[in-house]
């Protein structure tokens, strides 16, 4: 079975721009969660989508948004980029909804803000 | 109430030794406690997980010990190997929330 695929692997943007990241979950997995990983804050939960609906949300500003398509693929959008948004953004999929399910992570998108 | 405290930040162990990483949580509503292993340039991979109805779970060289009353859990890696050198994250979660520890960078000396 193919794993979780995230594209692109690397992105460089400037402050004020917006960015869209993509995630294809493991086949059959309907839940997709997004995380931000930084050296200072570690791994932080952004949000979870299941059956095209946002089910859970972490403590991030509204500039961070996402969506899920009928084939379970998901996109995350960050608007009005700030320097502090530089991070590794990880996507994880699982068969069922909820933080108390095993998460299968992709290798992430490294976002750098200049 | 929402923190997961992980220690140590870094750990050096001789090949063949036992690596021990500890985590403590505060929210008693958490009901799932996974450990993830992350290599440089890769996403975290689930290593082993435990639910609070058991006190210990073993999978190969990896064991989770869980102390519900103390709100602590730990990862033991027996017969540590150089290939185990990675960053390890504990987490505590419930249905709508997952909180990760800050990670432990483990280095196994050959």
Coordinates of C-alpha atoms in Angstrom, one line a residue:
Chain A
X1 CA 0.0 0.0 0.0
X2 CA 1.3 3.4 -0.9
X3 CA 1.9 5.7 2.1
X4 CA 0.8 9.3 2.7
X5 CA 2.0 11.6 -0.1
X6 CA 2.6 15.3 0.4
X7 CA 3.4 17.8 -2.3
X8 CA 5.4 19.8 -2.7
X9 CA 8.3 18.7 -0.5
X10 CA 9.8 22.2 -0.3
X11 CA 8.4 25.7 -0.8
X12 CA 9.8 29.2 -0.4
X13 CA 7.5 32.1 -0.1
X14 CA 7.6 35.7 1.0
X15 CA 5.7 37.4 3.8
X16 CA 2.1 38.3 2.8
X17 CA 1.8 35.6 0.2
X18 CA -0.5 32.6 0.5
X19 CA 0.3 28.9 0.0
X20 CA -1.5 25.7 -0.6
X21 CA -0.2 22.3 0.4
X22 CA -1.5 19.0 -0.7
X23 CA -1.9 15.6 0.9
X24 CA -3.0 12.2 -0.5
X25 CA -3.9 9.8 2.3
X26 CA -3.4 6.0 2.4
X27 CA -6.0 4.3 0.2
X28 CA -9.1 3.6 2.3
X29 CA -8.2 6.2 5.0
X30 CA -10.9 8.8 5.3
X31 CA -9.4 11.0 8.0
X32 CA -6.7 13.5 7.3
X33 CA -5.0 15.6 9.9
X34 CA -2.5 18.4 9.5
X35 CA 0.3 19.3 11.9
X36 CA 2.9 22.0 12.2
X37 CA 6.4 21.0 13.3
X38 CA 9.0 23.6 14.5
X39 CA 12.1 23.3 16.6
X40 CA 10.6 25.6 19.3
X41 CA 7.0 24.4 19.5
X42 CA 7.4 20.8 18.4
X43 CA 4.5 19.0 16.8
X44 CA 1.2 20.9 17.0
X45 CA -2.2 19.8 15.7
X46 CA -3.8 22.1 13.2
X47 CA -7.0 20.4 12.2
X48 CA -8.6 17.1 11.1
X49 CA -11.0 16.4 8.2
X50 CA -13.2 13.4 7.8
X51 CA -15.8 12.9 5.0
X52 CA -15.1 16.4 3.7
X53 CA -15.9 18.0 7.0
X54 CA -13.6 19.6 9.6
X55 CA -14.1 17.5 12.7
X56 CA -11.4 18.9 15.1
X57 CA -9.3 22.0 15.3
X58 CA -6.2 23.1 17.1
X59 CA -5.3 26.5 18.4
X60 CA -4.2 28.2 15.2
X61 CA -5.4 31.5 13.7
X62 CA -8.0 31.6 10.9
X63 CA -5.2 32.2 8.4
X64 CA -4.8 28.4 8.5
X65 CA -7.5 26.6 6.7
X66 CA -8.1 23.4 4.9
X67 CA -10.5 21.3 3.0
X68 CA -11.0 17.7 2.0
X69 CA -12.3 16.3 -1.3
X70 CA -14.6 13.4 -1.9
X71 CA -11.6 11.1 -2.7
X72 CA -10.2 12.0 0.8
X73 CA -7.4 14.0 -0.6
X74 CA -6.8 17.2 1.5
X75 CA -5.3 20.6 1.0
X76 CA -4.1 23.1 3.6
X77 CA -4.0 26.8 2.9
X78 CA -2.1 29.5 4.8
X79 CA -2.9 33.1 3.9
X80 CA -1.0 36.3 4.6
X81 CA 2.2 34.3 5.4
X82 CA 4.3 35.4 8.4
X83 CA 8.0 34.7 9.2
X84 CA 6.8 32.5 12.0
X85 CA 4.9 30.2 9.7
X86 CA 8.2 28.7 8.5
X87 CA 7.9 25.1 9.5
X88 CA 7.6 21.5 8.4
X89 CA 3.9 20.8 7.7
X90 CA 2.9 17.2 8.2
X91 CA -0.2 15.4 7.0
X92 CA -1.4 12.2 8.6
X93 CA -4.2 9.8 7.7
X94 CA -6.1 7.2 9.6
X95 CA -9.1 5.0 8.8
X96 CA -11.3 6.6 11.5
X97 CA -11.8 10.1 12.9
X98 CA -10.3 11.2 16.1
X99 CA -7.0 12.0 17.8
X100 CA -7.1 8.7 19.5
X101 CA -6.4 6.8 16.3
X102 CA -3.1 5.7 14.9
X103 CA -1.7 8.4 12.7
X104 CA 0.2 7.6 9.5
X105 CA 2.3 10.5 8.6
X106 CA 3.7 11.7 5.3
X107 CA 7.2 13.2 5.0
X108 CA 6.0 16.7 5.1
X109 CA 6.3 20.0 3.2
X110 CA 9.1 22.2 4.3
X111 CA 7.8 25.8 4.1
X112 CA 10.3 28.7 4.3
X113 CA 9.2 32.3 4.6
X114 CA 11.6 35.0 3.5
Chain B
X1 CA -4.1 20.9 31.6
X2 CA -3.0 20.3 28.1
X3 CA 0.7 19.8 28.3
X4 CA 2.7 16.6 27.8
X5 CA 6.1 16.9 29.4
X6 CA 8.8 14.6 27.8
X7 CA 12.2 13.9 29.2
X8 CA 15.1 13.8 28.6
X9 CA 15.6 16.2 25.6
X10 CA 18.5 14.1 24.5
X11 CA 19.9 10.7 25.4
X12 CA 23.1 8.8 24.6
X13 CA 23.1 5.1 25.1
X14 CA 25.7 2.4 24.4
X15 CA 24.8 -0.3 21.8
X16 CA 23.0 -3.1 23.6
X17 CA 21.9 -0.9 26.5
X18 CA 18.4 0.1 27.5
X19 CA 17.0 3.5 26.4
X20 CA 14.3 5.0 28.6
X21 CA 12.2 8.0 27.7
X22 CA 9.6 9.4 30.1
X23 CA 6.4 11.4 29.6
X24 CA 3.9 13.0 31.9
X25 CA 0.4 14.3 31.1
X26 CA -2.1 16.4 33.0
X27 CA -5.5 15.8 31.5
X28 CA -7.2 12.6 32.8
X29 CA -9.5 12.6 29.8
X30 CA -6.7 11.4 27.5
X31 CA -7.3 7.8 26.4
X32 CA -4.6 7.0 23.9
X33 CA -0.9 7.2 24.4
X34 CA 1.3 6.6 21.3
X35 CA 5.0 6.9 20.7
X36 CA 6.3 8.0 17.3
X37 CA 9.8 7.6 15.9
X38 CA 11.2 10.2 13.4
X39 CA 14.3 10.0 11.3
X40 CA 15.8 13.2 9.7
X41 CA 13.9 14.2 6.5
X42 CA 11.0 11.8 7.3
X43 CA 7.6 12.1 9.0
X44 CA 7.0 10.5 12.3
X45 CA 6.1 6.8 12.3
X46 CA 4.0 5.1 14.9
X47 CA 6.1 2.8 17.0
X48 CA 3.8 1.5 19.7
X49 CA 0.7 2.8 21.6
X50 CA -1.2 2.0 24.7
X51 CA -4.7 2.7 26.1
X52 CA -5.1 3.3 29.8
X53 CA -6.8 0.0 30.6
X54 CA -3.4 -1.8 30.6
X55 CA -0.2 -1.0 32.4
X56 CA 2.3 -2.4 30.0
X57 CA 2.6 -3.2 26.3
X58 CA 5.5 -4.9 24.6
X59 CA 6.3 -5.1 20.9
X60 CA 9.6 -6.7 20.1
X61 CA 12.3 -4.6 21.8
X62 CA 9.9 -1.7 22.5
X63 CA 7.8 -1.6 25.7
X64 CA 5.5 1.1 27.0
X65 CA 4.9 1.3 30.8
X66 CA 1.8 3.2 31.8
X67 CA 1.1 4.5 35.3
X68 CA -2.5 5.9 35.3
X69 CA -2.4 7.2 38.9
X70 CA 0.8 9.1 38.4
X71 CA -0.3 10.2 34.9
X72 CA 3.1 9.0 33.5
X73 CA 4.2 6.7 30.8
X74 CA 7.5 5.7 29.4
X75 CA 9.2 4.0 26.5
X76 CA 11.8 1.4 27.0
X77 CA 14.0 0.3 24.1
X78 CA 15.8 -2.9 25.0
X79 CA 19.1 -4.0 23.3
X80 CA 19.4 -0.5 21.7
X81 CA 20.9 -0.5 18.2
X82 CA 22.6 2.3 16.2
X83 CA 19.5 2.1 13.8
X84 CA 17.4 3.2 16.7
X85 CA 19.1 6.6 16.7
X86 CA 16.2 9.0 15.9
X87 CA 13.9 11.5 17.6
X88 CA 11.1 10.0 19.7
X89 CA 7.8 11.7 20.5
X90 CA 5.2 10.7 23.0
X91 CA 1.7 11.9 22.7
X92 CA -1.5 11.9 24.7
X93 CA -4.9 12.1 23.0
X94 CA -8.6 11.8 23.2
X95 CA -11.2 12.0 20.4
X96 CA -10.9 15.7 19.6
X97 CA -7.3 16.5 20.6
X98 CA -3.8 15.2 20.5
X99 CA -0.8 16.8 22.3
X100 CA 2.7 15.8 21.6
X101 CA 5.8 16.0 23.8
X102 CA 8.7 18.1 22.6
X103 CA 10.7 15.0 21.6
X104 CA 13.8 13.2 22.7
X105 CA 16.8 12.9 20.4
X106 CA 18.3 9.5 21.0
X107 CA 21.8 8.5 19.9
X108 CA 23.0 5.0 20.2
X109 CA 26.8 4.6 20.3
X110 CA 28.1 1.7 18.1

